[in-house]
Short mmCIF file of N, CA and C in Angstrom, two decimals:
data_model
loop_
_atom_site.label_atom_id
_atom_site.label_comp_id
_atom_site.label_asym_id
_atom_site.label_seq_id
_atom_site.Cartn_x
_atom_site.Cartn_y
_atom_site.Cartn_z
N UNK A 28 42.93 -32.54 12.56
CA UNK A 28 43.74 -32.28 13.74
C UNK A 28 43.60 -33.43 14.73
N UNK A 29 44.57 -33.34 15.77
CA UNK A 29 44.00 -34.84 16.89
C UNK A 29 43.25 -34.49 17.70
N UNK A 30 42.73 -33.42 17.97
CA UNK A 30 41.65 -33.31 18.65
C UNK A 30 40.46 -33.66 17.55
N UNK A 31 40.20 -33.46 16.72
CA UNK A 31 38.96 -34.39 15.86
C UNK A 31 39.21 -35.84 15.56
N UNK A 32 40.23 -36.30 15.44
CA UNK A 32 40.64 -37.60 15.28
C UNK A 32 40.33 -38.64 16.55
N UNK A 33 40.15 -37.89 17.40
CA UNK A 33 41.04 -38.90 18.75
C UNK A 33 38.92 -38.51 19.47
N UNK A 34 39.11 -39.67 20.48
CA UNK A 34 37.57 -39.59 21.15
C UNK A 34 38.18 -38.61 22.29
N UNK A 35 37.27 -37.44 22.23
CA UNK A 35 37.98 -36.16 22.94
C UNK A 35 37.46 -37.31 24.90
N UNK A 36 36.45 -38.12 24.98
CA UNK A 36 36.47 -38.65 26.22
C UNK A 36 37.31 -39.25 26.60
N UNK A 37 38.39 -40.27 25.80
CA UNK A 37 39.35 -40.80 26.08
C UNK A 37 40.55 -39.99 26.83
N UNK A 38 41.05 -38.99 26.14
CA UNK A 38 41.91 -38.04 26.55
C UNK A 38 41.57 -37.38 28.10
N UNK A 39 39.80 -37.55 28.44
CA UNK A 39 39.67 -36.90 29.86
C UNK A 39 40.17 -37.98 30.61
N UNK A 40 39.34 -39.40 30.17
CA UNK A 40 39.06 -40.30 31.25
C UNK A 40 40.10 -41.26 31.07
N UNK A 41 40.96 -41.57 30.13
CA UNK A 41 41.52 -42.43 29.72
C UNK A 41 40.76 -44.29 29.68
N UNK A 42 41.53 -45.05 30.05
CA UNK A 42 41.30 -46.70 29.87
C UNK A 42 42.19 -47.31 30.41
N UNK A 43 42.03 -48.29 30.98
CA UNK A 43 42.83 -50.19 31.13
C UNK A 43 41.64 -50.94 31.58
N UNK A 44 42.52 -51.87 31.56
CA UNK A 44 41.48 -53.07 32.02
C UNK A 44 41.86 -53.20 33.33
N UNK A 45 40.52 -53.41 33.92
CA UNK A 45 40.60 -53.42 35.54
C UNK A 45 40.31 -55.04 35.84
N UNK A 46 40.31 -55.05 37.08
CA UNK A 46 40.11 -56.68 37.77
C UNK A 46 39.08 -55.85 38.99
N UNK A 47 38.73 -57.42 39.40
CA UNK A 47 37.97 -57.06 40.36
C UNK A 47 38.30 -57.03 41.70
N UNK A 48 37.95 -56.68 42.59
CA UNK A 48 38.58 -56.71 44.62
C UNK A 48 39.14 -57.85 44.69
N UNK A 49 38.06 -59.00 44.45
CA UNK A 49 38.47 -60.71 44.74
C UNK A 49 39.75 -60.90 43.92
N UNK A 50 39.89 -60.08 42.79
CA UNK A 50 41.15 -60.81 41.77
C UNK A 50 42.33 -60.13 42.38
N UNK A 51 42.28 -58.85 42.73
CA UNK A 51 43.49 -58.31 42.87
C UNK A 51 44.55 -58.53 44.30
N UNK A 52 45.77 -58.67 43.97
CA UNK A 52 46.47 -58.79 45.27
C UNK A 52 46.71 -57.85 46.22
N UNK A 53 46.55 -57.83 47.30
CA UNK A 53 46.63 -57.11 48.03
C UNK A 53 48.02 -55.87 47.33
N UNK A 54 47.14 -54.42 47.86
CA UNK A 54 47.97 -53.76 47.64
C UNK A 54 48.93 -52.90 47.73
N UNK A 55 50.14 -52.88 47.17
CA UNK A 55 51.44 -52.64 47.95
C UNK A 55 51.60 -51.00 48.29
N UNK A 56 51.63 -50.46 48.98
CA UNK A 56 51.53 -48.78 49.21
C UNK A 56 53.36 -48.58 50.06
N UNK A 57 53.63 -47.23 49.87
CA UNK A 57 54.94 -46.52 49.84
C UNK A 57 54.66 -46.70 51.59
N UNK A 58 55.53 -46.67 52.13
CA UNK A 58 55.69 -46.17 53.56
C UNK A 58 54.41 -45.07 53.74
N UNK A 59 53.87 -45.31 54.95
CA UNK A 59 52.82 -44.52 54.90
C UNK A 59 53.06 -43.13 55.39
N UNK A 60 52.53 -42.08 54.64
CA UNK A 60 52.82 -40.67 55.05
C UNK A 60 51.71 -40.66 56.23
N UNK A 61 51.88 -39.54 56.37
CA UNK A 61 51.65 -38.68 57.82
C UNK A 61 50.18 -38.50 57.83
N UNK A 62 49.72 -38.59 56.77
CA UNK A 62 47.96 -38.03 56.80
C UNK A 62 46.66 -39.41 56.63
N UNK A 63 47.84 -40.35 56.68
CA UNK A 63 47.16 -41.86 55.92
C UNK A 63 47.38 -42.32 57.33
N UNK A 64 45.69 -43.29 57.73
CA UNK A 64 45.54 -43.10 59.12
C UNK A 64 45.71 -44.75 58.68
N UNK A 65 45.60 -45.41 59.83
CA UNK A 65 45.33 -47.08 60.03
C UNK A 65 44.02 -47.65 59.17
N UNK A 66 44.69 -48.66 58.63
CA UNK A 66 43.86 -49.50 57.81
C UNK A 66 42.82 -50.00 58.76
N UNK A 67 41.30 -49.72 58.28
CA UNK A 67 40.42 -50.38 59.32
C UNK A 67 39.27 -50.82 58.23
N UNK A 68 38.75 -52.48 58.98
CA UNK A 68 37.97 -53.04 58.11
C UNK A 68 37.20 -51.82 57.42
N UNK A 69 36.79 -52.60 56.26
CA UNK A 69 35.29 -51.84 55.28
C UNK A 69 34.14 -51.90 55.43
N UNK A 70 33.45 -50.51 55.87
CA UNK A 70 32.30 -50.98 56.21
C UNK A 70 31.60 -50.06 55.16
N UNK A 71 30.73 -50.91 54.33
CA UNK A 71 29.94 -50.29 53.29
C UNK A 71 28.65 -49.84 53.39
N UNK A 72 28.28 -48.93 52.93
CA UNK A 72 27.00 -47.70 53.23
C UNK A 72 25.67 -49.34 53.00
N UNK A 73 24.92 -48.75 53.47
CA UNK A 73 23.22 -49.08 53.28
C UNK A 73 22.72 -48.82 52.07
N UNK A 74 21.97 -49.61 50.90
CA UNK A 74 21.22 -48.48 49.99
C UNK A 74 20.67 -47.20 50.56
N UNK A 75 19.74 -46.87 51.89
CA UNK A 75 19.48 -45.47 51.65
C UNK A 75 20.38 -44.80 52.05
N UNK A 76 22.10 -45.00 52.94
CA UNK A 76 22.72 -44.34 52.85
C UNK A 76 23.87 -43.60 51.17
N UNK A 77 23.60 -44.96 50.20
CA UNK A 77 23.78 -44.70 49.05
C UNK A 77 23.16 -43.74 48.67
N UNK A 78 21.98 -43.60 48.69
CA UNK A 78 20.81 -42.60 47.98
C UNK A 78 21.10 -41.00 49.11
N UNK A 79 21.21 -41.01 50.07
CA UNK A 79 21.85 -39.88 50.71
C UNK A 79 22.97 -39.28 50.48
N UNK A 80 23.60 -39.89 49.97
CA UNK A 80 25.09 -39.27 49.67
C UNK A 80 25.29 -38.93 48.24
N UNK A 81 24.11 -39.93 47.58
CA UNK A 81 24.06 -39.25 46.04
C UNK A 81 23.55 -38.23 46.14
N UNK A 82 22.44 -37.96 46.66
CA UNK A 82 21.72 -36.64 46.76
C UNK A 82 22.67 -35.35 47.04
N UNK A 83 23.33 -35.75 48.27
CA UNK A 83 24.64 -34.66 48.32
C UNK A 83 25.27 -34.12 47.77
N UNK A 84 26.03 -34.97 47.34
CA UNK A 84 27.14 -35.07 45.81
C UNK A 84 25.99 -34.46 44.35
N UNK A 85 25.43 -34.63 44.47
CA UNK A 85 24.76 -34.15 43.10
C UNK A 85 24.46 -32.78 43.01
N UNK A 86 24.72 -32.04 43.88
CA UNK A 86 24.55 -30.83 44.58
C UNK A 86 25.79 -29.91 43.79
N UNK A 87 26.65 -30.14 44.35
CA UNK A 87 28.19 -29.98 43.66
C UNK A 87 28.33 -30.89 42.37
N UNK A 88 27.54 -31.39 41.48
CA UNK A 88 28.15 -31.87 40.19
C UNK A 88 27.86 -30.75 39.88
N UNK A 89 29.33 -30.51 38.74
CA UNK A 89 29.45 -29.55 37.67
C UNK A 89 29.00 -29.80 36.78
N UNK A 90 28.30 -28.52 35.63
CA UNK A 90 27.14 -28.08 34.79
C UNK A 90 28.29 -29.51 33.65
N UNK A 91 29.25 -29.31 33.70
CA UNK A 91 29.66 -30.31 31.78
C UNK A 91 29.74 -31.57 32.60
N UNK A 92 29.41 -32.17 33.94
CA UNK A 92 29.01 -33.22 33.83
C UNK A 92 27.07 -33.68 34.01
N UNK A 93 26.93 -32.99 33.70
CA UNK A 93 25.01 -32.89 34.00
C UNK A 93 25.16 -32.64 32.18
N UNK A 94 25.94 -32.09 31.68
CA UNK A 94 25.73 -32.07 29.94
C UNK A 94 26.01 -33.65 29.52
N UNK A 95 27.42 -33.68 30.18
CA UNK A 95 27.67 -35.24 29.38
C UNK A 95 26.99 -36.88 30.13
N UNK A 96 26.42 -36.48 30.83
CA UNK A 96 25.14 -37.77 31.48
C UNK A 96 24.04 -36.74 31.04
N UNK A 97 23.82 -37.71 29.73
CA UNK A 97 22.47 -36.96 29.08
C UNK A 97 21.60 -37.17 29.79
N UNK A 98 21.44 -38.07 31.03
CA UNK A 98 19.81 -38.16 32.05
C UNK A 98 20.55 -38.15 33.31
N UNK A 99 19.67 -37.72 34.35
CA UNK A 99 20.19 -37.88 35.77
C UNK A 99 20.74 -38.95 36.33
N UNK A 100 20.13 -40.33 35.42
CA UNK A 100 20.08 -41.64 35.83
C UNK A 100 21.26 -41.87 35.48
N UNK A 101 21.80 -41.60 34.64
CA UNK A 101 23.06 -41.59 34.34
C UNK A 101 24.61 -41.15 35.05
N UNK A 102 24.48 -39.93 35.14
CA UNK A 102 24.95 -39.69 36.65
C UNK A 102 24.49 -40.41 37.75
N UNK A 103 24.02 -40.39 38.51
CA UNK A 103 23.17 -41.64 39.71
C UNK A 103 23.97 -42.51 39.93
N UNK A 104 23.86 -43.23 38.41
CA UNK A 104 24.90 -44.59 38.39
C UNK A 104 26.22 -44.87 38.73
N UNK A 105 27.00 -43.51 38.35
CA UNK A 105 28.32 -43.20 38.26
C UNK A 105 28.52 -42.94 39.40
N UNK A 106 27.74 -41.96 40.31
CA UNK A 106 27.89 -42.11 42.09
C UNK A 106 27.75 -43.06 42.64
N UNK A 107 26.68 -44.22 42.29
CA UNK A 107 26.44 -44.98 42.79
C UNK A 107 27.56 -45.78 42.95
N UNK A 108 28.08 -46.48 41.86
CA UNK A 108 29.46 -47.23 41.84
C UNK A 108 30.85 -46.49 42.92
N UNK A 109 30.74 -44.97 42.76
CA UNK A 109 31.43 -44.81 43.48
C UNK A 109 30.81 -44.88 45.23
N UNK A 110 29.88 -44.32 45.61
CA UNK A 110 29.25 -44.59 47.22
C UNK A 110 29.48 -46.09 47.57
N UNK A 111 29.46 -46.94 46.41
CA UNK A 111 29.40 -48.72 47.11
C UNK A 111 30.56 -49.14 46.96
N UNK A 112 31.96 -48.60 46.69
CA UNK A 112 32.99 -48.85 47.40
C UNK A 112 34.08 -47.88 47.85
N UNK A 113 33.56 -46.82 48.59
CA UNK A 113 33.87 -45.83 49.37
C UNK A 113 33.22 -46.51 51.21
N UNK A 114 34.10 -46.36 51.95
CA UNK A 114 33.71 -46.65 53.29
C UNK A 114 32.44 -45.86 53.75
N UNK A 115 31.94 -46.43 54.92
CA UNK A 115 30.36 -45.22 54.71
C UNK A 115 30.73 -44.13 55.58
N UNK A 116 32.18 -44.40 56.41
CA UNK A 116 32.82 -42.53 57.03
C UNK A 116 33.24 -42.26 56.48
N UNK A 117 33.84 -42.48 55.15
CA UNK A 117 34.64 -41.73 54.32
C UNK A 117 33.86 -40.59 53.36
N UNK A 118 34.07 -39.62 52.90
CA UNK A 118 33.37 -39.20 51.75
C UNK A 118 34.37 -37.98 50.71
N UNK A 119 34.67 -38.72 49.82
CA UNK A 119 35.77 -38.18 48.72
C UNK A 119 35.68 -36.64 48.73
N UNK A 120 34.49 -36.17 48.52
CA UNK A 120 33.89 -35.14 47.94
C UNK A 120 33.87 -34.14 48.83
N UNK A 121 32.97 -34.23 50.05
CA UNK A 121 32.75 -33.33 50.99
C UNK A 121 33.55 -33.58 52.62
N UNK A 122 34.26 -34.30 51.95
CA UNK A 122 35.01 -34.85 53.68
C UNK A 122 36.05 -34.66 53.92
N UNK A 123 36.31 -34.27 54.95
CA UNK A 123 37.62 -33.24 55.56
C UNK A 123 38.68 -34.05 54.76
N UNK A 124 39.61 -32.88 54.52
CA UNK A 124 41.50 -32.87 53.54
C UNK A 124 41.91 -33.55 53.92
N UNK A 125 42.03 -34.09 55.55
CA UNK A 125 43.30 -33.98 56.35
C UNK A 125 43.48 -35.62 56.17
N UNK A 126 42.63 -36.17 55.56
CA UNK A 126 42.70 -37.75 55.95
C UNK A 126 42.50 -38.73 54.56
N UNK A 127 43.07 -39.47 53.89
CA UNK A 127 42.74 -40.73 52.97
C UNK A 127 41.43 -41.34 52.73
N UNK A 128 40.96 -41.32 51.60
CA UNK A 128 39.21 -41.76 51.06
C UNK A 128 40.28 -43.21 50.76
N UNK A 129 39.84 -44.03 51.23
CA UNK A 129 40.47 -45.22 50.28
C UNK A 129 39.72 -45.83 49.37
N UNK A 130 39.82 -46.49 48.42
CA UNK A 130 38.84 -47.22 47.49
C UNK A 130 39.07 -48.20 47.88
N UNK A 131 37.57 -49.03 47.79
CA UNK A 131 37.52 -50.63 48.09
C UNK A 131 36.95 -51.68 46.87
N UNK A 132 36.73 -51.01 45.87
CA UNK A 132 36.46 -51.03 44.29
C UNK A 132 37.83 -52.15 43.43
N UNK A 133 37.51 -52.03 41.90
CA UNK A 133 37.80 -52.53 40.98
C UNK A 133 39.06 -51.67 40.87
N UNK A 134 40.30 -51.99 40.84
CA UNK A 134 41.52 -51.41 40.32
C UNK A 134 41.86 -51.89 39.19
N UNK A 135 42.91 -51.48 38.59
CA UNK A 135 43.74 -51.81 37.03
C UNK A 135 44.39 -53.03 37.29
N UNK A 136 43.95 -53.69 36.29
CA UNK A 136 45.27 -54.42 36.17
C UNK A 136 47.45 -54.51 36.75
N UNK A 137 47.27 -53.84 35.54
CA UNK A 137 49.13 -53.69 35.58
C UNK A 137 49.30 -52.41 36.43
N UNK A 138 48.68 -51.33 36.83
CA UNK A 138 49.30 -50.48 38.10
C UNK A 138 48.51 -50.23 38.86
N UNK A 139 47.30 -51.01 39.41
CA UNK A 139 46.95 -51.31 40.52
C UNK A 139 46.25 -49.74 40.88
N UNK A 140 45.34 -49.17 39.88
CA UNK A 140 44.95 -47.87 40.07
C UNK A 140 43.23 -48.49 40.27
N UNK A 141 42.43 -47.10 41.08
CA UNK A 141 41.12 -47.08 41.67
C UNK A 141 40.44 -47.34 39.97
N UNK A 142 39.45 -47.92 39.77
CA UNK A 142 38.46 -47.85 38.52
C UNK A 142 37.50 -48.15 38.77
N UNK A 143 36.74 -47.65 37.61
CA UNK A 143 34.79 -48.12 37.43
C UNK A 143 34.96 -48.67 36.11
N UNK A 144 33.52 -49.46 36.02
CA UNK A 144 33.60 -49.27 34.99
C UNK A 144 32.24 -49.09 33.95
N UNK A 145 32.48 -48.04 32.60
CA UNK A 145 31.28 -47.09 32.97
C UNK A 145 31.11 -47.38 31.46
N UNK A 146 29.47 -47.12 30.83
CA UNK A 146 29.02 -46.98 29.19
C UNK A 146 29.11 -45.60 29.22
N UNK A 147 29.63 -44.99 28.68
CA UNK A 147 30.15 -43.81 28.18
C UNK A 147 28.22 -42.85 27.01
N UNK A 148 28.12 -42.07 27.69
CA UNK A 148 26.68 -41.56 26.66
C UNK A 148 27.33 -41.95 25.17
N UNK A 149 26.04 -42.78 24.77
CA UNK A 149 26.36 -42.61 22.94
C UNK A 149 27.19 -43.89 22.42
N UNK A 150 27.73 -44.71 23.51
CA UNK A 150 28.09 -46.07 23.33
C UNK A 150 27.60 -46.84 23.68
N UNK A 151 28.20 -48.25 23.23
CA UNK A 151 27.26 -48.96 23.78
C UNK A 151 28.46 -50.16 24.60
N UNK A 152 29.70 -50.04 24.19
CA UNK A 152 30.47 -50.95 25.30
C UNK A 152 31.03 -50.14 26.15
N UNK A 153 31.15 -51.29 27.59
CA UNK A 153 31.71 -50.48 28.68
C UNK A 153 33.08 -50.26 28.88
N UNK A 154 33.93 -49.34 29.48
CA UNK A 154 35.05 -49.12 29.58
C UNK A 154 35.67 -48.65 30.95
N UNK A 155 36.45 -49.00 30.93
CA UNK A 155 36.99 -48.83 32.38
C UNK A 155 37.91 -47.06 32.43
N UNK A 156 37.51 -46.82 33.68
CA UNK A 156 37.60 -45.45 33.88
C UNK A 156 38.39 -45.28 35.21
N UNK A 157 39.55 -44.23 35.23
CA UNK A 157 39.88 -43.83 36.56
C UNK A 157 38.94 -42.94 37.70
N UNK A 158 38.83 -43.71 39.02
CA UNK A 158 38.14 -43.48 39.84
C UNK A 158 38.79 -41.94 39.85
N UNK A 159 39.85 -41.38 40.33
CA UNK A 159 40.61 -39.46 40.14
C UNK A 159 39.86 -39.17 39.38
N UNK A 160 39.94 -39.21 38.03
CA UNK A 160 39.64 -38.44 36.87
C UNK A 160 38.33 -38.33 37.10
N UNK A 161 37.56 -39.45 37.26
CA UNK A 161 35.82 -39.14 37.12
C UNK A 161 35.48 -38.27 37.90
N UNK A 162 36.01 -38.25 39.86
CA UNK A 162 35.69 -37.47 40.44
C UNK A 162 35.99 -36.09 40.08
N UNK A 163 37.09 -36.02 39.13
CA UNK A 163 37.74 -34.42 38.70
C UNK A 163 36.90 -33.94 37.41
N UNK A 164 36.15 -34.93 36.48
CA UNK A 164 35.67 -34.13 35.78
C UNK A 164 33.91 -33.91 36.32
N UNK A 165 33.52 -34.41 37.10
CA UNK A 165 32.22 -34.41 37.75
C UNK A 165 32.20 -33.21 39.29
N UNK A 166 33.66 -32.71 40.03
CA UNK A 166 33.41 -32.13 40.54
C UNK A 166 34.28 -30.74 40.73
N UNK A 167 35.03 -30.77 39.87
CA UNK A 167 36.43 -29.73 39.81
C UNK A 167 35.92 -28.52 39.32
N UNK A 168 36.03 -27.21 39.88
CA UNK A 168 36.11 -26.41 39.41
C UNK A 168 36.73 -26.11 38.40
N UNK A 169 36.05 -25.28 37.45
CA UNK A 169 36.90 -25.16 35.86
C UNK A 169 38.43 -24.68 36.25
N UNK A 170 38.96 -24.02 36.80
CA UNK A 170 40.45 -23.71 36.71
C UNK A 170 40.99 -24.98 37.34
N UNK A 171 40.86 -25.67 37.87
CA UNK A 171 41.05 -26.65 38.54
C UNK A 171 41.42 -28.03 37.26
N UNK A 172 39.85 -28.19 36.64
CA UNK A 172 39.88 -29.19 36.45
C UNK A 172 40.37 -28.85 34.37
N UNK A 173 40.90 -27.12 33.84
CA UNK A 173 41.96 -27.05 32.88
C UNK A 173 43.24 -27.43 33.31
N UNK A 174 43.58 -26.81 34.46
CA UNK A 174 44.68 -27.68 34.73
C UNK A 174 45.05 -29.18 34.64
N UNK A 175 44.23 -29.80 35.10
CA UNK A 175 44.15 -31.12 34.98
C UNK A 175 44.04 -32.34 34.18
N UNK A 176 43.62 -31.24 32.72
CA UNK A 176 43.22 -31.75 31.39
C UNK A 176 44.84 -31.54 30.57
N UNK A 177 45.79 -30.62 31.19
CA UNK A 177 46.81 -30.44 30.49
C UNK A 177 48.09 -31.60 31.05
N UNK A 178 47.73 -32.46 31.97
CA UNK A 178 48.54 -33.40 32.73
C UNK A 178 48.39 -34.89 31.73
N UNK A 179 49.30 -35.51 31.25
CA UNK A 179 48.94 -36.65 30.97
C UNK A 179 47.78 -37.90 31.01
N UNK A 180 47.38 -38.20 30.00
CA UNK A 180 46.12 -39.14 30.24
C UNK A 180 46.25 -40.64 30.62
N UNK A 181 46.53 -40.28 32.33
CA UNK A 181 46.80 -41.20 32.67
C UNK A 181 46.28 -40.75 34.27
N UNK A 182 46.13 -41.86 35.26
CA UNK A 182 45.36 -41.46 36.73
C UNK A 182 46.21 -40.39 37.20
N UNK A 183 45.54 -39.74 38.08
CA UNK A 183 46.15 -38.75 38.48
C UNK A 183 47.08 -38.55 39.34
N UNK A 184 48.51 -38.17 39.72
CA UNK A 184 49.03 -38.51 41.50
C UNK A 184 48.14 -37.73 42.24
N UNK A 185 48.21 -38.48 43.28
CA UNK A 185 47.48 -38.33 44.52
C UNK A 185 48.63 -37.30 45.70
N UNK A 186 48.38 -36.39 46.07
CA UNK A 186 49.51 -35.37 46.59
C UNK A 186 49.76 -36.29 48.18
N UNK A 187 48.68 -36.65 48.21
CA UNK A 187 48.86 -37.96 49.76
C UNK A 187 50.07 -39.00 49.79
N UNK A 188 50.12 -39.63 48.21
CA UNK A 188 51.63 -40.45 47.95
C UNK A 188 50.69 -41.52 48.05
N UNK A 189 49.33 -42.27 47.81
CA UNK A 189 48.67 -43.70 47.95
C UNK A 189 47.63 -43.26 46.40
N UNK A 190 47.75 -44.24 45.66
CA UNK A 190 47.19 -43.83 44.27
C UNK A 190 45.89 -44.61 44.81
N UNK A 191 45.74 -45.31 46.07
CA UNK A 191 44.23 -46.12 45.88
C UNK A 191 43.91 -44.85 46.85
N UNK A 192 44.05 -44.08 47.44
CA UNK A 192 43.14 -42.90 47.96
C UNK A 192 42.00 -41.88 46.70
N UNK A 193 40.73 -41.97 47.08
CA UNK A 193 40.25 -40.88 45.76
C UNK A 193 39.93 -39.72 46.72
N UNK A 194 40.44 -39.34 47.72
CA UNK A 194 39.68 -37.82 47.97
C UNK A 194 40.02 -36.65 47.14
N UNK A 195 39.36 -35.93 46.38
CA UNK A 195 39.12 -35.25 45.45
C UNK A 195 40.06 -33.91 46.01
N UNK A 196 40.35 -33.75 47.30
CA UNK A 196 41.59 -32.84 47.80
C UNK A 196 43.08 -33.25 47.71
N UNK A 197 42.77 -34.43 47.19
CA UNK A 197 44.01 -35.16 47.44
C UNK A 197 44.91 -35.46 45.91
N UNK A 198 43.89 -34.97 44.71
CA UNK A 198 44.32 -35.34 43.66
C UNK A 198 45.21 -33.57 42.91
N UNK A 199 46.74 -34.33 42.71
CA UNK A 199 47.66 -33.55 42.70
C UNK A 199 47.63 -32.45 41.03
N UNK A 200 47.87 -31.69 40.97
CA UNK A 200 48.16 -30.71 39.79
C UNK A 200 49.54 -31.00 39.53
N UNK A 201 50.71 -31.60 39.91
CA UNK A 201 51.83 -31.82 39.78
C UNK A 201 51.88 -33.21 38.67
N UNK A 202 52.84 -33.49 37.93
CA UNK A 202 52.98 -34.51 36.90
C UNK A 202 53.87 -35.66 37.50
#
């Protein structure tokens, strides 16, 4: 069947090749909606504010992502990448609806989407991952995050209308 055929992680997290901040061109966003506040420099967390906000966030990881980071350290990492290019007022996870998480991270190549990029348990090369998806399979409630598995494997829309936003309220159930 293609579910035994196919790497059932691919289908969560999908792939492209990303570039890095320095490579990518500035990026082009729709007329700005109503909830997307003014662009203001980046100001990036402290290591112990890193280590504070992992601690947080690890609170709310869901049980099948504590299965699939066979060690804590593993997870850790995956926050980590995300806390060091998340603004240090912003916070995807636990921070009010009403406003845009922007990423200041590694985007895609050809559509200019949020990425990490992560060794997958049980491999050994790295692959590039959508910043949406990771936060959705690490913090989504199960009805939430079946829904989300039945949407194309591809980043998620963002219901805000800015695909570089990751607030985890912001990532749409719509196709």
């Amino acid at each position: 069947c293609r579910m035994c055929s196919e790497n059932p992680f691919q289908r969560l997290f999908g792939f492209r090749e990303a570039k890095s901040a320095e490579q990518r061109p500035p990026a082009r966003r729709k007329a700005s909606p109503p909830r997307q506040e003014p662009a203001r420099e980046f100001q990036p967390r402290s290591e112990e504010e890193i280590q504070d906000v992992i601690q947080q966030w690890e609170q709310y990881a869901h049980p099948r992502a504590r299965e699939f980071f066979t060690t804590p350290e593993m997870l850790r990492e995956v926050l980590t990448q995300l806390a060091r290019s998340i603004d240090r007022a912003d916070d995807p996870v636990l921070g009010s609806d009403d406003h845009c998480v922007f990423w200041r991270g590694e985007v895609t190549k050809d559509d200019t989407q949020a990425a990490i990029r992560m060794v997958k348990p049980g491999e050994t090369a790295e692959s590039v991952t959508y910043v949406n998806r990771i936060l959705a399979f690490i913090f989504a409630t199960d009805d939430s995050f079946e829904q989300l598995m039945k949407l194309p494997k591809e980043p998620f829309r963002m219901s805000c209308g800015d695909q570089l936003c990751v607030h985890l309220a912001h990532i749409s159930l719509a196709t």
